[in-house]
Short mmCIF file of C-alpha atoms in Angstrom, two decimals:
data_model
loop_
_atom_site.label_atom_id
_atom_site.label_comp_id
_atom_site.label_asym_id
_atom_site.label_seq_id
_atom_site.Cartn_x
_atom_site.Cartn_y
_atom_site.Cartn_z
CA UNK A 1 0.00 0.00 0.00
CA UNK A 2 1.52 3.37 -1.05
CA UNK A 3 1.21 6.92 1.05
CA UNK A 4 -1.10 8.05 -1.63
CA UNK A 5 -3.51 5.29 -1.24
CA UNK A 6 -3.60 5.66 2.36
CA UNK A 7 -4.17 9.39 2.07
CA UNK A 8 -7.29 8.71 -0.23
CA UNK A 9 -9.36 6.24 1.77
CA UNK A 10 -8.55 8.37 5.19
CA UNK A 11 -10.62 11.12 3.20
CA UNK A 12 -13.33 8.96 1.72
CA UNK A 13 -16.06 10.22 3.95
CA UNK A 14 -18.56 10.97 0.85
CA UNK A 15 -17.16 8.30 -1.41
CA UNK A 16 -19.41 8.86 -4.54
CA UNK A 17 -20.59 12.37 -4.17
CA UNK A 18 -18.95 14.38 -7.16
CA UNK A 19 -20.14 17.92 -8.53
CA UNK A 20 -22.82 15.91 -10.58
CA UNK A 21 -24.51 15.13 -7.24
CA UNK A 22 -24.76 18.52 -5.62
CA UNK A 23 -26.52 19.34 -8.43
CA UNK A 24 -28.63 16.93 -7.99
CA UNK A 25 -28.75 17.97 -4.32
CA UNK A 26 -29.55 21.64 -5.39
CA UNK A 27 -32.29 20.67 -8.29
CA UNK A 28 -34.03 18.82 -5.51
CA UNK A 29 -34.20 21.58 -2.55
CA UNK A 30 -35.67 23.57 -5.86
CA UNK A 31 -38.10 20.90 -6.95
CA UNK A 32 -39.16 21.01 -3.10
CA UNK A 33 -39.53 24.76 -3.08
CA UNK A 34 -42.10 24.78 -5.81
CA UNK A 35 -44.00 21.47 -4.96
CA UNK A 36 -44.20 23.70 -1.84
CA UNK A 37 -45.70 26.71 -3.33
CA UNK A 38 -47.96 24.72 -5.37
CA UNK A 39 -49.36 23.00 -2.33
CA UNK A 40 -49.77 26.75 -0.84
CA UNK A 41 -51.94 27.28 -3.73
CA UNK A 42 -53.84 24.32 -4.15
CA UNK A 43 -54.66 23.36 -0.64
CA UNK A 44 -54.54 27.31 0.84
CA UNK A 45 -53.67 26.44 4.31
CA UNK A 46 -54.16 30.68 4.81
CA UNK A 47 -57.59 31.72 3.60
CA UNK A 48 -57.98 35.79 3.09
CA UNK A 49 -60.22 38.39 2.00
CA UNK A 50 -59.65 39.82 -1.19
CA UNK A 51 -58.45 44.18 -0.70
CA UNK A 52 -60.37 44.75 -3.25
CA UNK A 53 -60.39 48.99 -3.01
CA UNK A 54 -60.95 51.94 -0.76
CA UNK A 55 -64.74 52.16 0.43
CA UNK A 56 -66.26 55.42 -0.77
CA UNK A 57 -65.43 59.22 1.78
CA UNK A 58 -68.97 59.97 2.32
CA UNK A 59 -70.67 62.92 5.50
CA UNK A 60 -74.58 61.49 5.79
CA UNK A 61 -77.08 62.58 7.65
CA UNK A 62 -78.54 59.69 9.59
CA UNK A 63 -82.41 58.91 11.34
CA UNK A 64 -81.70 60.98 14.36
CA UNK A 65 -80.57 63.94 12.20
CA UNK A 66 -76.73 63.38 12.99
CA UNK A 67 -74.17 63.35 10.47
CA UNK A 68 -72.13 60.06 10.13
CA UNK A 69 -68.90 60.06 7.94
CA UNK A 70 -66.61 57.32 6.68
CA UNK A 71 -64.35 58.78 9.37
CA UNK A 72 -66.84 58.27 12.07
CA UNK A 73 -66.66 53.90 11.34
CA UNK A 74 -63.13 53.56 10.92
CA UNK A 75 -61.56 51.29 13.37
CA UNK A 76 -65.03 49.45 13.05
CA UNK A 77 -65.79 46.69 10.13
CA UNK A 78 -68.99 47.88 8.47
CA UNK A 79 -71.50 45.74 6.52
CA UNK A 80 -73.81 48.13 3.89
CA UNK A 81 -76.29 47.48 1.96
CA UNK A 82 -78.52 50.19 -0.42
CA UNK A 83 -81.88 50.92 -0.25
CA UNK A 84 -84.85 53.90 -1.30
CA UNK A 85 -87.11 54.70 1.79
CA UNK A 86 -90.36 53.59 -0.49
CA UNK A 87 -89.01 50.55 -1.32
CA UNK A 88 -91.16 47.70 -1.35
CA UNK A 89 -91.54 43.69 -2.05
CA UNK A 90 -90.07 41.91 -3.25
CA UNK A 91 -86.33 43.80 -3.00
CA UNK A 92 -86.47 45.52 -0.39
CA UNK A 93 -87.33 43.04 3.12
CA UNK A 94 -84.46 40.92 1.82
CA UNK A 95 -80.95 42.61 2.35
CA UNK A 96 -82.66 44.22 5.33
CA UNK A 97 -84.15 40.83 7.34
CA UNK A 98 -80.41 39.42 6.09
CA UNK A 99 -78.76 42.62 8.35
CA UNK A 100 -80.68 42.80 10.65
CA UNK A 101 -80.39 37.94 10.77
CA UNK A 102 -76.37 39.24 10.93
CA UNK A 103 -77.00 42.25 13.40
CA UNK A 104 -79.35 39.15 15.62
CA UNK A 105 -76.59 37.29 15.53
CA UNK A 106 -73.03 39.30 15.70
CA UNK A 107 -72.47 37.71 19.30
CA UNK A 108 -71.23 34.76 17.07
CA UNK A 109 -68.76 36.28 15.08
CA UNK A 110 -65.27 35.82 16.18
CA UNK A 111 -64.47 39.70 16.01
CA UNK A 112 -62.04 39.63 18.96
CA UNK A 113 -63.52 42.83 20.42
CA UNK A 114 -63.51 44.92 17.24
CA UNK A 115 -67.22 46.33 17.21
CA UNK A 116 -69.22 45.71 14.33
CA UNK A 117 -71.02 48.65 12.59
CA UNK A 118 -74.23 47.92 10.04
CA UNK A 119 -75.28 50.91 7.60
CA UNK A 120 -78.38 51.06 5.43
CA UNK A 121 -77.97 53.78 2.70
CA UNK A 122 -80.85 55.29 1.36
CA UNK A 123 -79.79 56.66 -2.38
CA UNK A 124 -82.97 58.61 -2.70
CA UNK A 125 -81.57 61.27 -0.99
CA UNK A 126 -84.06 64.01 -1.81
CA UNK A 127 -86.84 61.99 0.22
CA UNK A 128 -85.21 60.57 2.59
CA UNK A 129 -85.63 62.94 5.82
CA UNK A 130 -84.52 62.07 9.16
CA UNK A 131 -88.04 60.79 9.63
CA UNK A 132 -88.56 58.92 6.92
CA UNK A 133 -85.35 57.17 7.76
CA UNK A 134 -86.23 56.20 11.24
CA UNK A 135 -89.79 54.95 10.23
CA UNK A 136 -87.94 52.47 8.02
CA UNK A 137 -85.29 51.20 10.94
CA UNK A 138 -88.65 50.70 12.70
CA UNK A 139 -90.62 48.84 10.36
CA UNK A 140 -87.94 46.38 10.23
CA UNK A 141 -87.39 46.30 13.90
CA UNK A 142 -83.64 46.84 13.52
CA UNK A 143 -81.64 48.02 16.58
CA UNK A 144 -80.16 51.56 16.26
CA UNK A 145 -77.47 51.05 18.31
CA UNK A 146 -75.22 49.78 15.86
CA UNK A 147 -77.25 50.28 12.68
CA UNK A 148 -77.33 53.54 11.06
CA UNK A 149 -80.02 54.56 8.30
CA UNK A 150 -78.39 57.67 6.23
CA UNK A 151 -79.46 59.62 3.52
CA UNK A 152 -79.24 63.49 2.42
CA UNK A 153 -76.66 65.17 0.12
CA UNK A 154 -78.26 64.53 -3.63
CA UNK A 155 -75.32 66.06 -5.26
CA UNK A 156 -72.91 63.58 -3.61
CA UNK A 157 -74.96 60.46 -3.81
CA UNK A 158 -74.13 58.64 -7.20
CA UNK A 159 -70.51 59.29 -6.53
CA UNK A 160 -71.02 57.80 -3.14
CA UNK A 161 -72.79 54.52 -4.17
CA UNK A 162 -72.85 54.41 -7.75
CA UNK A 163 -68.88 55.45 -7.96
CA UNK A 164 -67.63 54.31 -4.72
CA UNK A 165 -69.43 51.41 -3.78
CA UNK A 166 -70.03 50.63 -7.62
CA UNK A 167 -73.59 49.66 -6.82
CA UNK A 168 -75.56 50.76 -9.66
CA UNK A 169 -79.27 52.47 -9.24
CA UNK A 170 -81.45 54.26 -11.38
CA UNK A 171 -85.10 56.78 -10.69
CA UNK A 172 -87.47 55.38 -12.72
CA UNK A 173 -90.45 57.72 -14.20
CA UNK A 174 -92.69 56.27 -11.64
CA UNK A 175 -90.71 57.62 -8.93
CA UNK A 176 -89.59 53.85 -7.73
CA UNK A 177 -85.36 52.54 -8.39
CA UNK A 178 -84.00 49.71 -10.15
CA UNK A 179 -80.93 49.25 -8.17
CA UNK A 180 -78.99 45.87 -7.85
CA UNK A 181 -79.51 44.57 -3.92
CA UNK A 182 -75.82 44.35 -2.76
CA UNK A 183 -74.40 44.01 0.49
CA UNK A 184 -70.54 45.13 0.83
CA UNK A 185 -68.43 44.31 4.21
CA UNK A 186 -65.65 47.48 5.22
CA UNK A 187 -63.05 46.36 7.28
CA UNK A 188 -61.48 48.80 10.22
CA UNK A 189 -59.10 50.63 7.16
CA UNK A 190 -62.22 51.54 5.07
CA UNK A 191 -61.21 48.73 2.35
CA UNK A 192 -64.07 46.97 0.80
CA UNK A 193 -63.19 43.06 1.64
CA UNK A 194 -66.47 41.41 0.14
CA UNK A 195 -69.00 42.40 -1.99
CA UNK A 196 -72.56 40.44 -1.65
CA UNK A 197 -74.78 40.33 -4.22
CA UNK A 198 -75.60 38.65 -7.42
CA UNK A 199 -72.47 38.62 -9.35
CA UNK A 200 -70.61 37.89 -6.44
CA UNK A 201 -70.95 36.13 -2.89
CA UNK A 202 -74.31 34.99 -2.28
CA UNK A 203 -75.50 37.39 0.76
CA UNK A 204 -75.91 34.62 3.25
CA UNK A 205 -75.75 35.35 7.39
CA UNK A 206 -73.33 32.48 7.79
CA UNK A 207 -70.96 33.36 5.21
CA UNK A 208 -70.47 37.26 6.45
CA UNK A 209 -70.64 35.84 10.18
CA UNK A 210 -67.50 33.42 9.20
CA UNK A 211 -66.18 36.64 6.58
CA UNK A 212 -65.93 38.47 10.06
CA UNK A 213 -64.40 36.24 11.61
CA UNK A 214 -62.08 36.02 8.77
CA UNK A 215 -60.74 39.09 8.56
CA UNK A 216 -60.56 39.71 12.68
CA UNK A 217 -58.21 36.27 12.32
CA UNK A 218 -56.17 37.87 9.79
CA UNK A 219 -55.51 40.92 11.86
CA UNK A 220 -54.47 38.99 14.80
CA UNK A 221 -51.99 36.93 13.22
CA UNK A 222 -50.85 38.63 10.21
CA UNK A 223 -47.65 39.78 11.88
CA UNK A 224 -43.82 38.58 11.50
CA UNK A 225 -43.29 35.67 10.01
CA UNK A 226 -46.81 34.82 9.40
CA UNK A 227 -47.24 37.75 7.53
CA UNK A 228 -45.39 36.52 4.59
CA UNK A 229 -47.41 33.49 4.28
CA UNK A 230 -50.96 36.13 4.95
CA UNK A 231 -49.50 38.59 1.77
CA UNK A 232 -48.48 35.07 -0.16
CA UNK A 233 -52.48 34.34 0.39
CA UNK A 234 -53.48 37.19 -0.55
CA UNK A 235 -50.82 37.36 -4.27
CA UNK A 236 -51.93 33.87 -4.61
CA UNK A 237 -56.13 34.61 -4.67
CA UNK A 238 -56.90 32.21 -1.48
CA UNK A 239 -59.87 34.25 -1.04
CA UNK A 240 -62.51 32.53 1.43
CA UNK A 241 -65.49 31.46 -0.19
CA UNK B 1 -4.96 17.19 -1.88
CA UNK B 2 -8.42 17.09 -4.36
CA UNK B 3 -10.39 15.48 -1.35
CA UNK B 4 -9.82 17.79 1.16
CA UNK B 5 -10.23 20.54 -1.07
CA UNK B 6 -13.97 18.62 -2.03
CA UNK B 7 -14.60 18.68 2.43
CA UNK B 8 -13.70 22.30 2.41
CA UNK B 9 -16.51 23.08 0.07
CA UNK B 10 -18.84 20.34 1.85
CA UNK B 11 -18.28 22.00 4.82
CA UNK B 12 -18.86 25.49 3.21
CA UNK B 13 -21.86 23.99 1.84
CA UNK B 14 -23.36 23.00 4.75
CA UNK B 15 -22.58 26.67 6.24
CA UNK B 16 -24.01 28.61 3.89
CA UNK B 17 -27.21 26.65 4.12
CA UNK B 18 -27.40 26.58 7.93
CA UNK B 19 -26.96 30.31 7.81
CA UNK B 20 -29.29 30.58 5.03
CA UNK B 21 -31.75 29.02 7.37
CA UNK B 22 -30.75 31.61 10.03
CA UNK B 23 -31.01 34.34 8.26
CA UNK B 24 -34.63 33.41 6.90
CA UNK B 25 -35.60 32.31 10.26
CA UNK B 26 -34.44 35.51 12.35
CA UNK B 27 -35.65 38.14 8.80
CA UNK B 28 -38.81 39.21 9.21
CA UNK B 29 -40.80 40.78 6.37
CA UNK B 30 -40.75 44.28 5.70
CA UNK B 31 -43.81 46.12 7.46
CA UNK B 32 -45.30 49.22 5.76
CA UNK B 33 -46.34 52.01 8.63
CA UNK B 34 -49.18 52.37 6.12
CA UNK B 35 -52.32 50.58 5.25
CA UNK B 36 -51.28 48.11 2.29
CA UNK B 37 -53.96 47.86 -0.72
CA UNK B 38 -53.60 45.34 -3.61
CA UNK B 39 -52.79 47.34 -6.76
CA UNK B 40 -56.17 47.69 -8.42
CA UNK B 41 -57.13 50.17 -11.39
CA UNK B 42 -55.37 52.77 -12.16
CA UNK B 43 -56.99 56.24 -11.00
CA UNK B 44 -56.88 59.71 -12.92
CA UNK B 45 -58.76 62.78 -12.82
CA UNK B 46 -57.74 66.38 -14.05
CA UNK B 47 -57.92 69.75 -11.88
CA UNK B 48 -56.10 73.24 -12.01
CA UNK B 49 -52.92 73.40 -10.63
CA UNK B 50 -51.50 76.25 -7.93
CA UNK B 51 -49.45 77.90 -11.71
CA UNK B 52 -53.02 77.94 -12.96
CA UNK B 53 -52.71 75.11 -15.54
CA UNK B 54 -54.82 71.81 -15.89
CA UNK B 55 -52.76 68.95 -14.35
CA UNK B 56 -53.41 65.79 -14.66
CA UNK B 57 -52.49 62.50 -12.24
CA UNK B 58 -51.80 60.28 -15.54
CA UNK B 59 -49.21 63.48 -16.12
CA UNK B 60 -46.93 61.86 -13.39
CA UNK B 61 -47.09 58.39 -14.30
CA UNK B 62 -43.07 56.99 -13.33
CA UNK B 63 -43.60 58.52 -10.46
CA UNK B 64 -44.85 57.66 -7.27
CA UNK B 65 -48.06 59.94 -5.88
CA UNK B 66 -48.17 61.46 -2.33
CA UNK B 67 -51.92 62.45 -2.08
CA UNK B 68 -53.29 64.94 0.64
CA UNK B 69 -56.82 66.24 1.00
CA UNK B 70 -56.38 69.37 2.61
CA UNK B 71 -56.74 73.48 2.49
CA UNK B 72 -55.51 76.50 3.17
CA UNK B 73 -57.57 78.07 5.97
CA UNK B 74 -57.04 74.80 8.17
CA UNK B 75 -55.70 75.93 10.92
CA UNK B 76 -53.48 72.65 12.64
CA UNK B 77 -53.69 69.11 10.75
CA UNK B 78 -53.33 70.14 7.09
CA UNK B 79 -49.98 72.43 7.71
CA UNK B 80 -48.55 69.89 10.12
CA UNK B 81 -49.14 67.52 7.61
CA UNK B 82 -47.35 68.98 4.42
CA UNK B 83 -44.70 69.97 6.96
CA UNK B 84 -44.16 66.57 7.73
CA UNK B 85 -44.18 65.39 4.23
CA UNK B 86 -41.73 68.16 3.36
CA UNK B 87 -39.52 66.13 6.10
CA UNK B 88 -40.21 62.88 4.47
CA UNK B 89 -38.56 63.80 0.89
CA UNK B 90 -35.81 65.76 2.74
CA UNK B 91 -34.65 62.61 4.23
CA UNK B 92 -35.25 60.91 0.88
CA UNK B 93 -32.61 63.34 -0.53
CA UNK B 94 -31.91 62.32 -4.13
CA UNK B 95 -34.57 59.64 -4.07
CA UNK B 96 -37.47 62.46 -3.64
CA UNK B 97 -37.15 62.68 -7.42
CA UNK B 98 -38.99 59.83 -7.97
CA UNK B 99 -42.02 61.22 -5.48
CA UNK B 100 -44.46 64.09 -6.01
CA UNK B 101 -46.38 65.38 -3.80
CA UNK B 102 -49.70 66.78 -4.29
CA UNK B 103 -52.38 68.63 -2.27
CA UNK B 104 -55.70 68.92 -3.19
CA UNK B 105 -57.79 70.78 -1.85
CA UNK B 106 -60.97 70.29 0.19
CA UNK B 107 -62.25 73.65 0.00
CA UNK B 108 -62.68 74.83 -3.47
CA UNK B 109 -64.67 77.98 -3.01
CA UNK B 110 -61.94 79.79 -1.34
CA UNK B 111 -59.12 78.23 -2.41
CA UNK B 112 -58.20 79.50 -5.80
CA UNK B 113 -54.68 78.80 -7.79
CA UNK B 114 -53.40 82.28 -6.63
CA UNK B 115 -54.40 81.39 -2.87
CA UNK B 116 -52.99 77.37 -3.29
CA UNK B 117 -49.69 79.30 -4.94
CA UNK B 118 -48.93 81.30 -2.11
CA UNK B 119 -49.18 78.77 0.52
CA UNK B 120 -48.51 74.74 -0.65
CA UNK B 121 -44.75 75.67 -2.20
CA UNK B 122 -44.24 77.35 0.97
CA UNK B 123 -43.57 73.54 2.56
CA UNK B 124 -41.53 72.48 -0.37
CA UNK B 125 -40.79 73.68 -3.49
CA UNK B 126 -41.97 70.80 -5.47
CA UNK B 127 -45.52 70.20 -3.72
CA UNK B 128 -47.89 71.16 -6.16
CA UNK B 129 -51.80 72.19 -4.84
CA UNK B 130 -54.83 71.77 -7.25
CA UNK B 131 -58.07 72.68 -6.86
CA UNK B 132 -61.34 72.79 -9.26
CA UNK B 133 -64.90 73.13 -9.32
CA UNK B 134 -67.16 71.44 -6.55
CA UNK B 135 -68.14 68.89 -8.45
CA UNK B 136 -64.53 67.92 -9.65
CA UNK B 137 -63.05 67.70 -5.59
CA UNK B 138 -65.95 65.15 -5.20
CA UNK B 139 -65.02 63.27 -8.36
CA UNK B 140 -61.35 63.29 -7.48
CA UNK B 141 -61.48 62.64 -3.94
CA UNK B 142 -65.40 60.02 -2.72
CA UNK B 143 -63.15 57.01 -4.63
CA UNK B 144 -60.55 57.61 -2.17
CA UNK B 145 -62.22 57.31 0.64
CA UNK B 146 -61.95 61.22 1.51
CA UNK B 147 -64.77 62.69 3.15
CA UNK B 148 -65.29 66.26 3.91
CA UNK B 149 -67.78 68.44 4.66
CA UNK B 150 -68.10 72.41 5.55
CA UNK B 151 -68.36 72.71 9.84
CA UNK B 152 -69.87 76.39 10.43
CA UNK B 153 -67.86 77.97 13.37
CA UNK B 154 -68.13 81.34 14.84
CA UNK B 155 -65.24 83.60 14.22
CA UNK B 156 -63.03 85.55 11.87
CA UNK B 157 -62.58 82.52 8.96
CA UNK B 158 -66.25 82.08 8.39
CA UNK B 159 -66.06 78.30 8.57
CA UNK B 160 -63.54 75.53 8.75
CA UNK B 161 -63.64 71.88 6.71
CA UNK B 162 -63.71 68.70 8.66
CA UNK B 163 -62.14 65.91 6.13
CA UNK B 164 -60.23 62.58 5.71
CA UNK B 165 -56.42 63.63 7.03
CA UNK B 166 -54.62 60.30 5.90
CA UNK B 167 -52.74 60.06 2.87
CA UNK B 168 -52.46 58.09 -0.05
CA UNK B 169 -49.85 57.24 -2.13
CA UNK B 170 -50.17 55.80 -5.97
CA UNK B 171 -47.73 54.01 -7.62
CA UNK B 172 -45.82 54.82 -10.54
CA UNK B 173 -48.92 53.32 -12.78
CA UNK B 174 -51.32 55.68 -10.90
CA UNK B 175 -52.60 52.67 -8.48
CA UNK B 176 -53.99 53.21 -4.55
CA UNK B 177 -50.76 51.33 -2.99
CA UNK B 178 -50.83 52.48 0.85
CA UNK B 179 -52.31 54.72 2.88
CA UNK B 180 -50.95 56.58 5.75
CA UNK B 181 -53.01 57.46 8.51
CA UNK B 182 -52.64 60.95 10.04
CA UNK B 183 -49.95 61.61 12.02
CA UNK B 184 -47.58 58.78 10.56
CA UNK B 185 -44.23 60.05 11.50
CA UNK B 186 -41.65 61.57 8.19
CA UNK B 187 -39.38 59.10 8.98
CA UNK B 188 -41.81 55.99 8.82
CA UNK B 189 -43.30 57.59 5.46
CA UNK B 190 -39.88 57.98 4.29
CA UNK B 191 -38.73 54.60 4.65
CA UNK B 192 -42.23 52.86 3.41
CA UNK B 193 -41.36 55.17 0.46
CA UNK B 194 -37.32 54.18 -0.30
CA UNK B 195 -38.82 50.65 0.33
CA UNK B 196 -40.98 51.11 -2.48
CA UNK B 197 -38.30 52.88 -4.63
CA UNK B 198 -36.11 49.79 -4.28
CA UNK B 199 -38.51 47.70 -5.53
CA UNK B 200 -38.66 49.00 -9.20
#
């Protein structure tokens, strides 16, 4: 046995790993990487709400005669929904019986303490008085507590609803709307998170119960670390449903 | 010699991934002191500029938008705010070349071109002001989430605006990127901006 051969098998501690096998080393931790990103996608261990724009600056007047702004519900997440103070069947009871099912039952949603605001926007601002707001909140037996009916300000109103909340409604001849029945959630920022109606979610009291709870989850734990994998949810579309 | 030359980099190897896995384990993400929004549509709208010419915000496209809502009777959060932002591209330096800051204004009746001249390049040489007809201010600033509304006071300035204070910053496409609530200290705007900067 020579020196040299001695000298080789002292060292042979990785016998067969050569270049060609750190490559194949390297290719794997890559391969992993990606089946790892795919799995984020497909099974969406984080689920989100979409941030899907700015909710609307508005200064209402509401049924006691006080104004309420945008301003005034921040730190708060709001649910909307639309409404004229004449309206009638078939529309009209259902958004309202569906806020005021949610409003019934907030003390399930898993808000962690953030309060809960619910608005009803009337668009026909010209009619809608103080008065005529607060006979409506009373005919549907909502609580006024935490619901606000607001009107007033015709100049301002399409831009409010129409443009900002991109809920589309129209004065017919006969003095009634057409207007698409939409519900939209606002989280504490003033960001529209979901939009209820029929091109979207269907407006259902367990989905925005579990949407609350949703977002409330995301603001307690999006922080360090976990806040990468709450902004990869939200580039990758892992929107609730 | 070829073998222990091969350890060396095995053992360099196995350092640099062990301190790879430090290094992502101990990094944390980059927080913005602002309110993060997912780029949507691009926004744009036209109004008359404190030189008296129509400016509009696809003019600055390439650059990133620093939007206030303010005016010029306000009499504590508007000038405290522009101040601040002043401070912002100061410590920027060279950078604040790829920032402009605008204030519009919330009071259009009594804030005119001449009125916006004399007062928002008094912060910073570069902050432009634009104002326009009522119906224009609306336009320009209900999608944003600025409210604002006339509060009747007694006294000398007739009346004073209540409105949105925070402010919003549009990427260099023109899209609603972060928003700053009021009283978000220069330094903390500064740094959300060099942070997006470095990104491009």
């Amino acid at each position: 046995m020579t020196a040299q051969q001695t000298h080789a098998s002292e060292l042979k501690l990785f016998p067969d790993w050569k270049w060609k096998s750190w490559w194949t080393v390297l290719t794997g931790i890559m391969l992993l990487m990606m089946v790892g990103v795919i799995a984020f996608i497909v099974f969406q261990p984080i689920q989100v709400l979409p941030r899907i724009r700015l909710a609307p600056g508005f200064a209402l007047i509401d049924q006691n005669g006080q104004r309420l702004t945008n301003e005034d519900l921040r730190g708060r997440y709001v649910l909307y929904n639309f409404t004229y103070t004449d309206c009638r069947a078939p529309e009209c009871p259902q958004l309202d019986l569906l806020m005021r099912e949610v409003q019934q039952r907030l003390d399930e949603a898993q808000t962690d303490g953030t309060p809960v605001a619910l608005v009803t926007i009337a668009f026909d601002a010209e009619e809608a008085t103080p008065e005529k707001l607060r006979a409506y909140a009373q005919t549907l037996g909502a609580d006024t507590s935490n619901w606000h009916f607001i009107s007033g300000n015709p100049e301002r109103m399409k831009d409010i609803v129409g443009g900002g909340f991109e809920v589309y409604y129209e004065k017919l001849d006969n003095g009634e709307y057409k207007f698409t029945p939409t519900m939209i959630l606002v989280d504490g920022w003033g960001i529209v998170r979901a939009v209820y109606n029929a091109r979207a979610y269907e407006p259902d009291a367990d989905r925005i119960i579990r949407h609350l709870g949703i977002l409330a989850k995301e603001l307690r734990e999006s922080k360090g670390v976990a806040r990468l994998g709450y902004e990869a949810a939200h580039l990758f579309l892992c929107y609730a449903s | 010699m070829k073998t222990s030359a091969k350890l060396i980099l095995i053992i360099a190897l196995f350092m640099v991934f062990f301190g790879a896995i430090l290094v992502a384990g101990c990094a944390r993400p980059y927080e913005f002191h602002g309110m993060v929004l997912q780029p949507s549509d691009p926004i744009d709208f036209t109004l008359t500029a404190h030189t008296g010419e129509r400016v509009s915000l696809s003019d600055f496209r390439g650059k990133y938008v620093v939007l206030f809502f303010g005016y010029t009777f306000c009499p504590d959060v508007c000038p405290l705010t522009l101040a601040e932002l002043s401070r912002a591209m100061q410590i920027l330096g060279d950078k604040a070349e790829g920032v402009q800051v605008i204030m519009v204004t919330v009071d259009p009746e009594r804030d005119t071109a001449e009125r916006l001249a004399n007062y928002v390049p008094s912060f910073h040489p570069d902050f432009i002001g634009l104002t326009g007809s009522a119906d224009e201010i609306a336009k320009a600033a209900t999608p944003l989430g600025i409210f604002y509304a006339k509060n009747e006071v007694e006294g000398a300035s007739g009346y004073l605006m209540d409105h949105t204070a925070s402010v919003t910053l549009l990427d260099k496409e023109g899209r609603v990127r972060l928003v700053w609530p009021f009283g978000t200290a220069p330094e903390d705007i500064a740094s959300d901006l060099e942070y997006m900067l470095k990104g491009d």
